[in-house]
XYZ file of C-alpha atoms in Angstrom:
299
model
C -118.195 99.531 -40.160
C -120.838 102.048 -40.148
C -123.275 99.646 -38.286
C -121.120 98.989 -35.466
C -120.851 102.145 -34.902
C -124.591 102.949 -35.216
C -124.590 100.215 -32.832
C -122.373 102.427 -30.601
C -123.790 105.255 -30.055
C -127.388 103.824 -30.166
C -126.055 101.803 -26.501
C -124.860 105.256 -25.336
C -128.190 106.566 -25.600
C -129.427 104.224 -24.145
C -127.283 105.164 -21.239
C -127.149 109.063 -21.219
C -131.363 108.011 -21.264
C -131.327 105.964 -18.113
C -132.994 106.425 -14.079
C -130.206 107.580 -12.299
C -130.334 105.101 -10.071
C -127.287 105.660 -7.584
C -128.044 107.644 -5.058
C -125.036 110.221 -3.957
C -125.202 109.677 -0.630
C -127.734 107.079 1.523
C -131.715 108.650 1.932
C -134.326 108.134 3.918
C -137.670 109.446 2.045
C -141.799 110.034 2.328
C -142.856 108.871 -1.172
C -146.778 110.051 -0.713
C -148.841 108.550 -3.571
C -146.524 104.945 -3.222
C -147.888 104.744 0.476
C -144.785 103.808 2.070
C -141.361 105.723 3.842
C -137.967 104.158 2.744
C -134.333 104.227 3.927
C -132.302 103.684 0.249
C -129.062 102.295 0.066
C -126.055 105.038 -2.127
C -126.900 101.975 -4.694
C -130.496 103.261 -5.088
C -131.786 99.636 -2.705
C -134.399 100.246 -1.618
C -133.218 98.361 2.498
C -136.261 99.314 5.075
C -139.520 100.109 4.084
C -142.759 100.629 5.432
C -145.781 101.535 4.006
C -148.738 103.734 5.210
C -151.421 106.202 3.687
C -149.501 109.700 2.366
C -146.193 109.868 4.193
C -145.383 113.735 4.728
C -142.855 114.524 6.916
C -140.159 111.832 8.171
C -136.499 111.444 10.533
C -133.814 109.638 11.060
C -133.145 109.529 15.006
C -129.874 109.921 17.023
C -131.018 106.489 18.562
C -131.619 104.980 15.060
C -135.360 104.770 14.600
C -137.576 106.069 12.424
C -139.891 108.958 13.439
C -142.562 109.644 10.232
C -145.946 111.144 10.009
C -148.329 110.161 7.388
C -152.291 110.938 6.646
C -153.298 109.585 9.951
C -150.747 110.418 12.691
C -146.877 109.286 13.520
C -145.103 106.897 14.805
C -141.439 105.957 15.716
C -140.554 102.762 14.994
C -136.835 100.360 15.799
C -134.947 99.713 12.633
C -136.595 96.204 13.220
C -140.601 98.655 12.947
C -141.462 98.075 16.856
C -143.591 101.208 17.201
C -141.872 103.067 20.696
C -144.847 105.240 20.398
C -147.562 106.628 17.961
C -150.346 109.846 18.006
C -152.828 109.086 16.239
C -155.360 111.833 14.926
C -159.027 112.805 15.611
C -161.070 111.645 12.937
C -161.377 114.050 10.038
C -157.827 115.201 9.921
C -155.238 115.280 8.483
C -151.093 115.209 9.742
C -148.616 117.643 7.269
C -145.721 118.010 9.484
C -143.575 116.244 12.538
C -140.448 117.233 13.861
C -138.694 115.151 17.048
C -137.973 117.973 19.399
C -134.521 118.659 22.833
C -137.418 117.984 24.916
C -137.973 114.253 23.518
C -141.270 115.755 22.950
C -142.330 115.446 18.828
C -144.790 118.820 16.797
C -147.486 117.659 14.328
C -149.319 120.141 11.747
C -152.827 119.080 11.716
C -155.977 121.050 8.969
C -159.150 120.026 10.278
C -158.250 120.096 13.914
C -156.088 124.337 12.599
C -153.702 123.527 15.369
C -149.513 122.427 16.080
C -149.572 120.073 19.072
C -146.394 118.331 21.228
C -146.539 115.093 22.033
C -145.048 113.402 24.358
C -142.910 110.126 24.861
C -146.355 109.156 26.463
C -148.077 109.359 23.256
C -150.596 112.671 25.886
C -150.593 116.433 24.500
C -148.061 117.897 26.471
C -148.415 121.934 24.538
C -151.206 123.254 21.800
C -150.885 125.997 19.793
C -154.294 127.668 17.331
C -154.064 128.139 13.743
C -155.931 129.995 12.329
C -157.291 129.871 8.364
C -159.194 131.988 6.722
C -163.206 129.420 7.439
C -162.517 129.504 2.466
C -159.443 126.893 3.308
C -160.423 123.395 3.739
C -159.106 120.141 5.519
C -156.310 119.150 2.819
C -155.221 122.926 1.528
C -154.928 124.085 5.024
C -151.403 123.670 5.702
C -148.034 122.069 5.195
C -144.356 122.268 6.644
C -143.572 123.348 9.960
C -141.006 123.884 12.513
C -140.152 124.989 15.412
C -136.577 126.702 15.650
C -134.136 126.732 18.480
C -136.027 130.265 20.088
C -139.230 128.581 20.254
C -140.709 129.718 17.521
C -142.712 128.457 14.912
C -142.604 128.740 10.894
C -145.398 126.930 9.489
C -146.643 126.970 5.735
C -150.514 128.455 5.452
C -150.697 126.884 1.922
C -154.212 127.675 0.737
C -153.535 131.256 1.956
C -150.060 131.964 -0.238
C -147.954 132.714 2.629
C -144.906 131.751 5.648
C -146.043 132.544 9.758
C -144.007 133.229 12.591
C -145.722 132.437 15.786
C -144.357 132.953 18.699
C -144.184 130.333 21.519
C -147.747 131.706 22.924
C -148.949 131.231 18.884
C -148.880 135.079 18.866
C -147.847 135.783 15.212
C -145.003 138.003 14.578
C -144.207 138.234 11.350
C -146.641 137.151 7.414
C -144.543 136.303 4.518
C -146.959 136.422 0.706
C -144.862 133.823 -1.404
C -145.683 132.649 -4.830
C -147.902 129.857 -4.500
C -148.678 126.983 -1.744
C -146.398 126.281 0.354
C -144.316 123.731 1.527
C -141.488 124.169 3.403
C -140.679 126.600 5.119
C -136.587 126.574 6.909
C -134.584 128.111 8.497
C -130.977 128.364 7.285
C -127.918 128.909 9.362
C -126.919 132.624 8.244
C -130.776 133.843 9.303
C -132.874 132.318 5.800
C -135.519 131.752 5.541
C -135.752 128.660 2.036
C -139.379 128.171 0.949
C -140.144 125.478 -1.417
C -143.412 127.044 -3.210
C -145.206 124.035 -4.348
C -147.519 125.065 -7.271
C -146.073 128.045 -8.349
C -142.938 125.497 -9.404
C -140.047 127.476 -7.284
C -138.110 128.439 -4.095
C -137.436 131.933 -3.323
C -134.688 132.458 -0.329
C -135.553 135.742 1.460
C -133.239 137.633 4.484
C -133.858 138.859 7.864
C -135.894 141.411 5.667
C -138.485 139.960 3.765
C -135.647 139.895 0.262
C -135.758 137.462 -1.745
C -132.836 137.275 -2.481
C -132.347 134.118 -4.587
C -135.238 131.480 -6.308
C -135.235 128.508 -8.811
C -137.101 129.159 -11.326
C -139.761 126.702 -13.672
C -136.461 125.826 -16.063
C -133.053 126.380 -13.818
C -132.045 123.010 -14.083
C -132.627 121.152 -17.481
C -133.931 117.572 -16.866
C -135.622 118.852 -14.090
C -138.692 120.607 -14.576
C -139.706 121.740 -11.553
C -142.879 120.521 -10.740
C -144.816 121.089 -7.375
C -141.134 122.175 -4.627
C -142.851 120.182 -2.004
C -139.333 118.917 0.765
C -135.556 119.946 0.891
C -131.958 119.706 3.220
C -128.722 121.688 3.173
C -126.150 120.177 3.218
C -123.037 121.294 5.237
C -121.422 122.773 1.691
C -124.489 125.504 0.980
C -126.000 122.650 -1.764
C -129.196 121.596 -1.423
C -131.204 118.432 -2.283
C -134.790 119.525 -3.448
C -137.753 117.496 -3.907
C -139.876 117.742 -7.203
C -143.682 116.124 -6.153
C -144.586 114.430 -9.975
C -148.187 114.538 -8.713
C -150.716 116.217 -10.778
C -150.207 113.755 -14.004
C -146.566 114.044 -13.676
C -145.481 110.858 -12.056
C -142.158 108.605 -13.790
C -141.202 111.597 -15.472
C -138.211 112.318 -14.714
C -136.070 112.796 -11.428
C -137.629 113.148 -8.023
C -135.380 114.673 -6.546
C -131.564 116.487 -7.324
C -128.959 118.428 -5.520
C -128.427 121.820 -6.961
C -125.149 124.220 -5.877
C -126.216 127.850 -5.022
C -125.296 128.833 -8.797
C -127.343 125.704 -9.551
C -125.421 123.019 -11.188
C -126.523 120.442 -10.813
C -124.587 118.011 -8.772
C -126.618 114.444 -8.838
C -130.225 113.087 -9.213
C -132.104 110.591 -8.701
C -134.366 107.894 -10.027
C -136.118 105.301 -9.903
C -139.836 104.846 -11.501
C -139.347 101.372 -10.706
C -139.636 101.645 -7.124
C -140.642 104.959 -6.698
C -143.102 106.913 -7.240
C -143.933 110.820 -5.610
C -140.728 111.785 -2.837
C -141.871 114.594 -1.001
C -139.517 114.632 1.692
C -135.557 113.664 2.291
C -133.225 113.082 3.918
C -129.373 112.204 3.685
C -128.273 110.027 6.270
C -124.213 110.682 5.728
C -124.803 114.246 6.552
C -123.354 115.226 10.795
C -125.416 116.525 13.359
C -128.278 115.964 15.796
C -132.136 116.237 14.355
C -133.540 116.884 17.630
C -130.708 119.591 18.077
C -131.842 121.430 14.245
C -128.298 120.281 13.812
C -129.674 119.140 10.740
C -131.289 121.929 7.897
C -134.186 120.121 6.707
């Protein structure tokens, strides 16, 4: 009897400790250290994969194609992996963000050249905005997540300076917000707030229109999901948020690579598959309605 009970207890422990291989949503993601962009089904199976060096941002477009950027450029591929659009960055430049725009162009942010560019379907630069950062902030640490808003403004993460900057359509600085750590993402929410993932500060903050912190997620707020480097995220229509917990810098394989929580910080689901993924830094849930080119998906 005791032996049977102990066996059942051991089996229960194995179930509880097993990686979270099931997904609440089918999703598209970038695995930075794994060197791949993937579409993953709800049962955790990789259905589509493209290998590239250090992918940073990714989108599934309304036409079914996949747009993503990686260290040396950006690509739009069909589901059959045919290249329909490509941008190659200059030498000694790193690409750390991309976004499909309503006019068909693609916005890209570059470290090294210190600029935002909008590239047309022919691969030509249609618009360029110069970014000015401190001279001591070098290549890799200059910028991260950047988004163009519906009003034509840009929200830029100045990673190495610990600030979020809003620029108008001509590149004029409208506001500069000091934030903890080295911000990796700044996302405009439907209510006018700004959600900021603070990188190695191990936290996330939400700012209101006056730049006041109205919500925050701290290092140990989510059991089993110690905040490491907070990177990409997606705000869902129900108010929940999926956060990518980048596990580089010594934490690969230690815990889930991303998780979803409610506004009151309750864990909804988490995902971990150490055999397939190392460091997921961007995610897009694929069962959320909305046209990404019109900003209808908040990520």
